[in-house]
Short mmCIF file of C-alpha atoms in Angstrom, two decimals:
data_model
loop_
_atom_site.label_atom_id
_atom_site.label_comp_id
_atom_site.label_asym_id
_atom_site.label_seq_id
_atom_site.Cartn_x
_atom_site.Cartn_y
_atom_site.Cartn_z
CA MET I 182 -7.57 -10.18 -33.45
CA PRO I 183 -7.51 -9.31 -29.71
CA ASP I 184 -4.11 -9.30 -28.00
CA SER I 185 -3.76 -12.33 -25.72
CA ARG I 186 -1.30 -10.77 -23.29
CA PRO I 187 -2.59 -10.38 -19.71
CA ASN I 188 -4.04 -7.20 -18.34
CA ILE I 189 -2.57 -5.75 -15.14
CA ILE I 190 -4.40 -3.92 -12.36
CA PHE I 191 -1.98 -2.69 -9.71
CA ILE I 192 -3.80 -1.40 -6.63
CA MET I 193 -1.59 0.39 -4.13
CA SER I 194 -2.70 2.07 -0.94
CA ASP I 195 -0.64 4.30 1.33
CA ASP I 196 0.49 3.12 4.80
CA HIS I 197 -1.68 -0.01 4.84
CA ALA I 198 0.13 -2.44 7.12
CA SER I 199 -0.23 -6.10 6.30
CA HIS I 200 -1.29 -6.81 9.89
CA ALA I 201 -4.41 -4.75 9.18
CA MET I 202 -5.61 -7.28 6.57
CA SER I 203 -7.59 -10.34 7.56
CA CYS I 204 -5.91 -12.46 4.89
CA TYR I 205 -2.68 -11.85 6.84
CA GLY I 206 -4.31 -12.97 10.06
CA SER I 207 -5.16 -9.53 11.42
CA ARG I 208 -6.63 -9.50 14.91
CA ILE I 209 -8.05 -6.04 14.37
CA ASN I 210 -9.53 -5.85 10.90
CA ARG I 211 -11.80 -7.51 8.34
CA THR I 212 -11.00 -7.06 4.64
CA PRO I 213 -13.28 -9.46 2.72
CA ASN I 214 -12.58 -8.07 -0.76
CA LEU I 215 -8.82 -7.99 -0.34
CA ASP I 216 -9.18 -11.53 0.96
CA ARG I 217 -10.77 -12.47 -2.38
CA ILE I 218 -7.46 -11.70 -4.08
CA ALA I 219 -5.51 -13.80 -1.60
CA GLU I 220 -8.02 -16.65 -1.64
CA ASP I 221 -7.89 -16.84 -5.43
CA GLY I 222 -4.16 -16.20 -5.68
CA MET I 223 -0.95 -15.94 -3.65
CA ARG I 224 -0.06 -14.11 -0.44
CA PHE I 225 3.56 -13.08 0.03
CA ASP I 226 4.61 -13.11 3.68
CA ASN I 227 8.09 -11.61 3.33
CA CYS I 228 7.63 -8.68 1.00
CA PHE I 229 9.68 -5.67 2.10
CA CYS I 230 10.32 -2.09 1.03
CA THR I 231 13.83 -0.71 0.58
CA ASN I 232 12.97 2.68 2.12
CA SER I 233 9.83 2.98 4.24
CA ILE I 234 8.51 6.34 3.15
CA CYS I 235 6.03 7.32 0.45
CA THR I 236 7.87 9.20 -2.29
CA PRO I 237 11.04 7.06 -2.36
CA SER I 238 9.09 3.79 -2.30
CA ARG I 239 6.88 4.91 -5.18
CA ALA I 240 9.91 5.91 -7.22
CA THR I 241 11.46 2.49 -6.64
CA ILE I 242 8.24 0.72 -7.62
CA LEU I 243 8.04 2.63 -10.89
CA SER I 244 11.73 2.62 -11.83
CA GLY I 245 12.97 -0.72 -10.49
CA THR I 246 15.94 1.01 -8.88
CA TYR I 247 17.14 1.82 -5.38
CA ASN I 248 16.83 5.41 -4.22
CA HIS I 249 20.51 6.29 -4.52
CA VAL I 250 20.11 5.45 -8.23
CA ASN I 251 16.76 7.13 -8.98
CA GLU I 252 17.77 10.02 -6.67
CA VAL I 253 14.42 10.03 -4.86
CA THR I 254 15.79 9.58 -1.37
CA THR I 255 13.41 11.73 0.71
CA LEU I 256 10.04 13.45 0.54
CA ALA I 257 11.85 16.55 -0.74
CA THR I 258 13.33 14.89 -3.84
CA PRO I 259 10.68 14.64 -6.60
CA MET I 260 11.12 12.12 -9.39
CA ASP I 261 12.37 13.29 -12.77
CA ASN I 262 9.61 12.35 -15.20
CA SER I 263 12.16 11.43 -17.87
CA LEU I 264 13.22 8.45 -15.74
CA LEU I 265 12.68 5.05 -17.35
CA THR I 266 9.73 3.26 -15.72
CA PHE I 267 7.81 0.05 -16.24
CA PRO I 268 4.64 1.88 -17.48
CA LYS I 269 6.72 3.50 -20.24
CA LEU I 270 8.05 0.11 -21.31
CA LEU I 271 4.57 -1.43 -21.28
CA GLN I 272 3.23 1.53 -23.25
CA GLN I 273 5.98 1.10 -25.83
CA ALA I 274 5.04 -2.59 -26.05
CA GLY I 275 1.43 -1.79 -26.96
CA TYR I 276 -0.22 -1.72 -23.54
CA GLN I 277 -2.80 0.90 -22.70
CA THR I 278 -1.61 2.54 -19.48
CA ALA I 279 -3.32 4.73 -16.90
CA ILE I 280 -2.89 5.93 -13.32
CA PHE I 281 -5.53 7.42 -11.03
CA GLY I 282 -5.02 8.60 -7.47
CA LYS I 283 -1.97 9.35 -5.42
CA TRP I 284 1.22 10.25 -7.28
CA HIS I 285 3.31 12.08 -4.64
CA LEU I 286 6.37 12.27 -6.86
CA GLY I 287 6.17 15.99 -7.58
CA THR I 288 3.95 18.16 -9.74
CA GLY I 289 4.53 20.50 -12.63
CA PRO I 290 5.93 19.84 -16.11
CA ASP I 291 9.13 18.14 -14.93
CA HIS I 292 7.49 15.81 -12.43
CA CYS I 293 3.99 14.99 -13.71
CA PRO I 294 3.19 11.38 -14.69
CA THR I 295 4.70 10.17 -17.96
CA GLY I 296 4.31 6.82 -19.66
CA PHE I 297 0.54 6.88 -19.21
CA ASP I 298 -2.15 7.28 -21.86
CA ALA I 299 -4.42 8.70 -19.19
CA TRP I 300 -3.84 10.09 -15.73
CA THR I 301 -5.54 12.03 -12.98
CA VAL I 302 -3.62 12.43 -9.73
CA LEU I 303 -3.79 14.12 -6.36
CA PRO I 304 -1.44 17.01 -5.60
CA GLY I 305 0.80 15.93 -2.73
CA GLN I 306 -1.08 13.84 -0.18
CA GLY I 307 -4.50 15.03 -1.24
CA VAL I 308 -7.48 15.16 1.12
CA TYR I 309 -10.24 12.66 1.87
CA HIS I 310 -13.36 14.74 1.21
CA ASN I 311 -13.93 16.85 -1.91
CA PRO I 312 -10.33 16.54 -3.05
CA THR I 313 -8.55 18.57 -5.68
CA PHE I 314 -7.18 16.48 -8.55
CA ILE I 315 -4.69 17.34 -11.25
CA PHE I 316 -6.18 16.34 -14.59
CA GLN I 317 -4.01 15.41 -17.54
CA GLY I 318 -3.03 18.36 -19.68
CA PRO I 319 -0.17 20.61 -20.79
CA GLU I 320 2.26 22.31 -18.39
CA GLY I 321 1.67 19.78 -15.65
CA GLY I 322 -2.09 19.49 -15.97
CA THR I 323 -5.14 21.34 -14.67
CA ARG I 324 -6.37 21.38 -11.06
CA ARG I 325 -10.02 20.95 -10.22
CA THR I 326 -11.92 20.10 -7.05
CA VAL I 327 -14.22 17.09 -7.28
CA SER I 328 -17.11 16.45 -4.90
CA GLY I 329 -17.07 13.13 -3.11
CA TYR I 330 -14.89 10.79 -1.06
CA VAL I 331 -11.40 10.30 -2.42
CA THR I 332 -11.34 6.48 -2.41
CA ASP I 333 -14.67 6.32 -4.26
CA LEU I 334 -13.56 8.95 -6.76
CA ILE I 335 -10.29 7.19 -7.60
CA THR I 336 -12.22 3.99 -8.22
CA ASP I 337 -14.86 5.81 -10.28
CA MET I 338 -12.13 7.23 -12.54
CA SER I 339 -10.52 3.81 -12.88
CA LEU I 340 -13.77 2.10 -13.82
CA GLU I 341 -14.66 4.84 -16.29
CA TRP I 342 -11.30 4.41 -18.01
CA LEU I 343 -11.79 0.63 -18.15
CA GLU I 344 -15.14 1.15 -19.83
CA GLU I 345 -13.64 3.44 -22.46
CA ARG I 346 -10.49 1.42 -23.20
CA ASP I 347 -9.68 -0.30 -26.50
CA ARG I 348 -10.86 -3.86 -25.88
CA ASP I 349 -8.47 -5.30 -28.46
CA GLN I 350 -5.35 -4.24 -26.54
CA PRO I 351 -4.14 -5.24 -23.07
CA PHE I 352 -4.08 -2.64 -20.32
CA CYS I 353 -2.06 -1.75 -17.26
CA LEU I 354 -4.07 0.27 -14.75
CA LEU I 355 -2.52 1.75 -11.60
CA VAL I 356 -5.12 2.47 -8.90
CA HIS I 357 -3.27 4.40 -6.22
CA HIS I 358 -5.31 5.23 -3.14
CA LYS I 359 -4.53 8.06 -0.75
CA ALA I 360 -5.98 5.98 2.07
CA PRO I 361 -5.14 5.08 4.74
CA HIS I 362 -2.61 7.92 5.07
CA ARG I 363 -2.79 10.20 8.10
CA PRO I 364 -4.87 12.11 9.11
CA TRP I 365 -7.52 9.45 8.82
CA VAL I 366 -11.00 10.65 7.84
CA SER I 367 -13.68 8.07 7.15
CA ASP I 368 -16.64 8.37 4.86
CA GLU I 369 -20.25 8.40 6.04
CA ALA I 370 -20.81 4.76 5.09
CA HIS I 371 -18.19 3.54 7.57
CA ALA I 372 -18.32 6.22 10.27
CA ALA I 373 -20.13 3.97 12.76
CA MET I 374 -17.83 0.96 12.42
CA TYR I 375 -16.20 -0.23 15.67
CA LEU I 376 -18.06 2.32 17.82
CA ASN I 377 -19.05 -0.33 20.37
CA GLU I 378 -15.93 -2.48 20.01
CA GLU I 379 -12.66 -2.56 21.89
CA ILE I 380 -9.82 -3.11 19.42
CA PRO I 381 -7.13 -5.53 20.72
CA GLU I 382 -3.97 -3.72 21.73
CA PRO I 383 -0.67 -4.71 20.13
CA GLU I 384 1.76 -6.64 22.28
CA THR I 385 4.28 -3.79 22.23
CA LEU I 386 1.95 -0.82 22.79
CA PHE I 387 3.77 -0.01 26.03
CA ASP I 388 7.31 -0.45 24.74
CA ASP I 389 9.77 1.49 26.93
CA TYR I 390 12.54 1.53 24.28
CA ALA I 391 15.06 -0.08 26.61
CA ASN I 392 17.74 -2.48 25.35
CA ARG I 393 18.02 -0.80 21.98
CA ALA I 394 19.82 2.05 20.24
CA SER I 395 18.92 5.57 21.36
CA ALA I 396 17.10 6.13 18.04
CA ALA I 397 14.04 4.24 19.29
CA GLU I 398 13.49 6.42 22.34
CA ALA I 399 14.28 9.59 20.36
CA ALA I 400 11.54 8.98 17.76
CA GLU I 401 8.60 11.37 18.06
CA MET I 402 5.69 9.28 16.85
CA ARG I 403 4.24 7.87 20.04
CA VAL I 404 0.54 7.19 20.07
CA GLY I 405 -1.09 9.96 22.08
CA VAL I 406 1.72 12.22 23.17
CA HIS I 407 2.93 13.01 19.64
CA MET I 408 -0.52 13.11 18.04
CA ARG I 409 -2.67 16.13 17.20
CA PRO I 410 -6.40 16.73 17.66
CA ILE I 411 -6.88 16.17 13.92
CA ASP I 412 -5.54 12.62 14.37
CA LEU I 413 -7.89 11.82 17.24
CA LYS I 414 -10.91 13.90 16.10
CA CYS I 415 -11.15 15.65 19.46
CA GLU I 416 -9.20 17.77 21.87
CA ILE I 417 -6.68 15.74 23.83
CA PRO I 418 -7.60 15.48 27.53
CA SER I 419 -5.09 16.60 30.11
CA GLY I 420 -4.09 14.83 33.29
CA MET I 421 -3.40 11.37 31.87
CA THR I 422 -0.16 9.48 32.35
CA GLU I 423 1.62 8.55 29.13
CA ARG I 424 0.49 4.93 29.56
CA GLU I 425 -3.12 6.05 29.95
CA MET I 426 -2.72 8.38 26.99
CA ARG I 427 -1.39 5.59 24.74
CA ARG I 428 -4.28 3.31 25.62
CA TRP I 429 -6.94 6.00 25.12
CA ALA I 430 -5.44 7.43 21.91
CA TYR I 431 -4.85 3.99 20.40
CA GLN I 432 -8.55 3.17 20.46
CA ARG I 433 -9.48 6.49 18.85
CA TYR I 434 -6.92 6.47 16.08
CA ILE I 435 -6.96 2.79 15.17
CA LYS I 436 -10.71 2.76 14.67
CA GLU I 437 -10.56 5.65 12.22
CA TYR I 438 -7.63 3.99 10.44
CA LEU I 439 -9.68 0.81 10.05
CA ARG I 440 -12.74 2.70 8.82
CA VAL I 441 -10.67 4.31 6.09
CA ILE I 442 -9.37 0.88 5.06
CA ALA I 443 -12.94 -0.43 4.90
CA SER I 444 -13.59 1.97 2.03
CA VAL I 445 -10.46 0.75 0.23
CA ASP I 446 -11.71 -2.80 0.66
CA ASP I 447 -15.19 -1.97 -0.65
CA ASN I 448 -13.77 -0.20 -3.68
CA THR I 449 -11.42 -3.06 -4.39
CA GLY I 450 -14.53 -5.21 -4.49
CA ARG I 451 -16.01 -2.89 -7.12
CA LEU I 452 -12.99 -3.47 -9.36
CA LEU I 453 -13.07 -7.23 -8.85
CA ASP I 454 -16.80 -7.31 -9.59
CA TYR I 455 -16.22 -5.37 -12.81
CA LEU I 456 -13.66 -7.93 -13.96
CA ASP I 457 -16.11 -10.73 -13.24
CA GLU I 458 -18.94 -9.00 -15.06
CA GLU I 459 -16.79 -8.26 -18.11
CA GLY I 460 -15.32 -11.75 -18.31
CA LEU I 461 -11.82 -10.41 -17.63
CA THR I 462 -10.97 -12.27 -14.44
CA GLU I 463 -9.02 -15.11 -16.04
CA ASP I 464 -6.95 -12.75 -18.17
CA THR I 465 -6.17 -10.05 -15.64
CA ILE I 466 -3.37 -9.94 -13.07
CA VAL I 467 -4.61 -8.17 -9.94
CA ILE I 468 -2.09 -7.01 -7.34
CA TYR I 469 -2.75 -5.30 -4.05
CA THR I 470 0.03 -3.74 -1.99
CA SER I 471 0.93 -0.67 0.02
CA ASP I 472 3.90 1.63 -0.48
CA GLN I 473 5.25 0.50 2.91
CA GLY I 474 4.10 -0.81 6.24
CA PHE I 475 2.88 1.16 9.25
CA PHE I 476 3.05 1.00 13.04
CA LEU I 477 -0.41 0.27 14.40
CA GLY I 478 0.48 1.09 17.98
CA ASP I 479 3.37 -1.37 17.70
CA HIS I 480 6.24 -0.08 19.86
CA GLY I 481 3.76 2.54 20.99
CA TRP I 482 4.07 4.23 17.60
CA TYR I 483 2.17 5.32 14.52
CA ASP I 484 3.90 6.15 11.18
CA LYS I 485 6.75 4.11 9.59
CA ARG I 486 10.39 4.93 8.50
CA PHE I 487 12.18 2.50 10.84
CA MET I 488 13.56 -0.81 9.63
CA TYR I 489 11.48 -2.58 12.29
CA GLU I 490 9.14 -5.24 10.95
CA GLU I 491 5.80 -3.44 11.02
CA SER I 492 7.24 -0.59 8.95
CA LEU I 493 9.49 -2.67 6.69
CA ARG I 494 6.93 -5.29 5.69
CA MET I 495 4.56 -4.65 2.80
CA PRO I 496 1.41 -6.57 1.97
CA PHE I 497 1.58 -8.18 -1.46
CA ILE I 498 -1.22 -10.36 -2.77
CA VAL I 499 -1.63 -11.33 -6.40
CA ARG I 500 -4.36 -13.10 -8.36
CA TYR I 501 -3.74 -14.48 -11.84
CA PRO I 502 -5.75 -17.65 -12.53
CA ARG I 503 -3.63 -18.59 -15.55
CA GLU I 504 -0.50 -19.07 -13.44
CA VAL I 505 -1.15 -18.73 -9.71
CA GLU I 506 -2.64 -21.48 -7.58
CA ALA I 507 -5.53 -20.33 -5.41
CA ALA I 508 -4.93 -19.81 -1.68
CA SER I 509 -1.17 -20.25 -2.01
CA THR I 510 1.50 -18.52 0.06
CA ASN I 511 5.18 -17.72 -0.26
CA ASP I 512 7.78 -16.80 2.37
CA ASP I 513 10.75 -15.93 0.14
CA ILE I 514 12.17 -12.42 0.42
CA VAL I 515 10.79 -10.15 -2.30
CA LEU I 516 11.20 -6.38 -2.52
CA ASN I 517 9.42 -3.38 -3.97
CA VAL I 518 12.39 -2.97 -6.34
CA ASP I 519 11.37 -6.33 -7.85
CA PHE I 520 7.84 -5.29 -8.81
CA PRO I 521 8.66 -3.73 -12.21
CA ALA I 522 10.67 -6.74 -13.35
CA LEU I 523 7.76 -9.02 -12.40
CA PHE I 524 5.19 -6.89 -14.24
CA LEU I 525 7.30 -6.75 -17.38
CA ASP I 526 7.98 -10.50 -17.25
CA LEU I 527 4.27 -11.30 -16.97
CA ALA I 528 3.61 -8.99 -19.94
CA GLY I 529 6.34 -10.59 -22.05
CA VAL I 530 8.55 -7.48 -22.04
CA ASP I 531 12.27 -7.65 -21.30
CA ALA I 532 13.41 -5.66 -18.28
CA PRO I 533 16.30 -3.29 -19.01
CA ASP I 534 19.70 -3.91 -17.46
CA ALA I 535 19.31 -0.68 -15.49
CA PHE I 536 16.54 -2.25 -13.39
CA GLN I 537 18.02 -3.57 -10.15
CA GLY I 538 15.18 -5.84 -9.11
CA ARG I 539 14.44 -9.38 -10.22
CA SER I 540 11.25 -10.94 -11.49
CA PHE I 541 9.72 -13.37 -9.03
CA ARG I 542 7.46 -15.06 -11.53
CA ASP I 543 8.89 -18.46 -10.60
CA LEU I 544 7.70 -17.88 -7.05
CA LEU I 545 4.16 -17.45 -8.37
CA HIS I 546 4.43 -21.02 -9.66
CA GLY I 547 5.60 -22.35 -6.30
CA GLU I 548 9.19 -22.67 -7.49
CA THR I 549 12.06 -20.93 -5.69
CA PRO I 550 15.25 -20.54 -7.78
CA THR I 551 18.30 -21.97 -6.04
CA ASP I 552 20.01 -18.57 -6.23
CA TRP I 553 17.12 -16.55 -4.80
CA ARG I 554 18.15 -13.84 -2.31
CA GLN I 555 18.61 -14.79 1.32
CA ALA I 556 19.01 -11.21 2.54
CA MET I 557 17.74 -7.73 1.68
CA TYR I 558 19.16 -4.21 1.96
CA TYR I 559 17.30 -1.23 3.41
CA ARG I 560 18.14 2.46 3.77
CA TYR I 561 16.23 5.38 5.31
CA TRP I 562 17.79 8.71 4.32
CA MET I 563 15.59 11.48 5.76
CA HIS I 564 17.50 12.06 9.00
CA LYS I 565 15.40 13.54 11.85
CA ALA I 566 12.83 15.16 9.59
CA HIS I 567 9.24 14.29 10.52
CA HIS I 568 9.11 12.25 13.75
CA ASN I 569 12.83 12.59 14.55
CA VAL I 570 13.79 9.23 13.04
CA TYR I 571 17.55 8.86 12.57
CA ALA I 572 19.02 7.94 9.21
CA HIS I 573 19.98 4.29 9.05
CA TYR I 574 20.61 1.30 6.83
CA GLY I 575 20.68 -2.42 7.43
CA VAL I 576 20.29 -5.98 6.31
CA ARG I 577 17.55 -8.52 7.02
CA THR I 578 17.76 -12.26 6.56
CA LYS I 579 15.08 -14.81 7.39
CA ARG I 580 16.29 -14.92 11.00
CA HIS I 581 18.32 -11.81 11.79
CA LYS I 582 18.23 -8.07 11.31
CA LEU I 583 21.26 -5.79 11.62
CA ILE I 584 20.62 -2.03 11.66
CA TYR I 585 23.22 0.74 11.55
CA TYR I 586 22.07 4.20 12.65
CA TYR I 587 24.64 6.40 10.98
CA SER I 588 22.54 9.38 12.08
CA ASP I 589 23.79 11.95 9.58
CA ALA I 590 21.88 13.97 6.97
CA LEU I 591 24.74 13.64 4.48
CA GLY I 592 23.40 16.68 2.63
CA GLN I 593 20.10 15.06 1.68
CA ALA I 594 17.26 17.42 0.79
CA GLY I 595 14.68 17.57 3.55
CA ALA I 596 16.94 15.96 6.17
CA VAL I 597 18.00 17.78 9.35
CA ASP I 598 21.68 18.66 9.52
CA GLU I 599 22.47 17.30 12.98
CA THR I 600 24.87 14.43 13.54
CA TYR I 601 24.98 11.85 16.33
CA GLU I 602 27.34 9.05 17.22
CA PRO I 603 26.46 5.96 15.14
CA GLU I 604 24.91 2.92 16.81
CA TRP I 605 24.16 -0.68 15.84
CA GLU I 606 21.24 -2.96 16.62
CA LEU I 607 20.94 -6.71 16.04
CA PHE I 608 17.73 -8.65 16.45
CA ASP I 609 17.24 -12.40 16.48
CA LEU I 610 13.77 -12.60 14.93
CA GLU I 611 13.35 -16.21 15.96
CA THR I 612 13.73 -15.55 19.69
CA ASP I 613 12.62 -11.89 19.65
CA PRO I 614 10.00 -11.43 16.93
CA TYR I 615 8.84 -8.09 18.35
CA GLU I 616 12.36 -6.63 18.23
CA LEU I 617 12.53 -5.52 21.84
CA ASN I 618 16.08 -6.55 22.72
CA SER I 619 19.13 -5.81 20.65
CA VAL I 620 21.78 -8.52 21.03
CA TYR I 621 24.47 -6.64 19.11
CA ASP I 622 26.84 -6.60 22.10
CA HIS I 623 26.14 -10.16 23.27
CA PRO I 624 29.27 -12.32 22.97
CA ALA I 625 27.17 -15.25 21.73
CA TYR I 626 26.24 -13.23 18.62
CA ALA I 627 29.72 -11.97 17.74
CA GLY I 628 30.02 -14.37 14.83
CA THR I 629 26.55 -13.45 13.58
CA VAL I 630 27.45 -9.76 13.69
CA GLU I 631 30.57 -10.36 11.63
CA THR I 632 28.70 -12.43 9.07
CA LEU I 633 25.86 -9.91 8.77
CA LYS I 634 28.24 -6.99 8.35
CA ASP I 635 29.90 -8.85 5.51
CA THR I 636 26.47 -9.49 3.98
CA LEU I 637 25.50 -5.85 4.43
CA HIS I 638 28.62 -4.58 2.70
CA THR I 639 28.26 -7.12 -0.09
CA LEU I 640 24.69 -6.00 -0.76
CA GLN I 641 25.72 -2.35 -0.73
CA ALA I 642 28.39 -3.10 -3.30
CA GLU I 643 25.94 -5.08 -5.44
CA VAL I 644 23.39 -2.25 -5.60
CA GLY I 645 26.05 0.45 -5.80
CA ASP I 646 25.29 2.27 -2.56
CA ALA I 647 27.95 3.88 -0.37
CA ARG I 648 28.80 2.90 3.18
CA TYR I 649 28.83 5.55 5.83
CA PRO I 650 32.48 6.37 6.65
CA LYS I 651 32.26 5.26 10.30
CA ASP I 652 30.79 1.87 9.37
CA VAL I 653 33.95 -0.18 9.89
CA ASP I 654 34.47 -3.85 9.18
#
């Protein structure tokens, strides 16, 4: 008799900001197939990552733990493949499990995917055209170059595995796209998109980094001036002011970013169509997310890492007709550390005590528990490496955000061993949604600062993370 437990398809892209999805109200993009998930399910408007960088976020999503626990704090700290993960628990519970696409948690025998019946992954970031994949096998697998476009190939592998699966057992399939990670390279089918369009500029494209901590001005990820020819697909003209450069470079890079996403959207449609054709739609949970957010010219930047909204916020849309009302939304705070507990709950598997996240299945039903979190904890560890972003941690509530730039490598692998004087930022997201003016030193916010510091330290204690020594009460 077929198993009645739901199937799970977890689609995750890389660096896809929610404000580049039309179901989130994007002014710059159209994503009709991703919109199908939101229209038939639930859109989460306050989903956040706990560390806005690829490898650490992926480790958290698999293990249900913060990075100081799973020890994947930077890009230079691969994940131990003996770590307990939600795919392993689903596999032990009788689920067929597979992952295709980006892994980015290390390669070789000690870091290859485990807990999966089938896997084929990219080494590191991978490339867009004719990528090399690591195919499942002994001693960390076998590398082979495959002709084609990476987003299509990952979907092809996923669909082939779905065709060959045991139809009497439920499955959990992880479809992890490389796209839209930098440098953006579109496929032929989408190369002409937006050629004759002017993409609306973000409100903060010309941010001057005044009224904030020095970390904002120090960051080296400004659109134009910190970009390379490979990002813009041409040599960079000389003689422009920085303002002119930002405006020119924004149009070039954002169009290629959106073209790459168009392929992700098309291939998501292929998966959804397959479920419809096979009669699996009612019995399959489909999730789409990204491993973190991304600056789309916001604050004049590309990339992520900061605790600012565009980097912190993750898209999260879920379709499950058995339980989720169509076209519903939720604004409670959910985190990437919660994902494993949710997946296990939906599959009827108990989450281990070691998992630090919490299932938000009640939220899928439109019910918010009275004790649901009112604040979240964030930490970026990779001090100054890649784009000169300072190490920091902080707390976000529905209205406020307090950030502490402790600006110290603290011996972390991959971080730069230079130390600066710590600084604080406080933003009132109600009056300053674009986070342009820190009010940390404003007398009117003294009480808010005190309350948020208490909340920050409470959350650190709850998750077991250490405060930086100069972070005083």
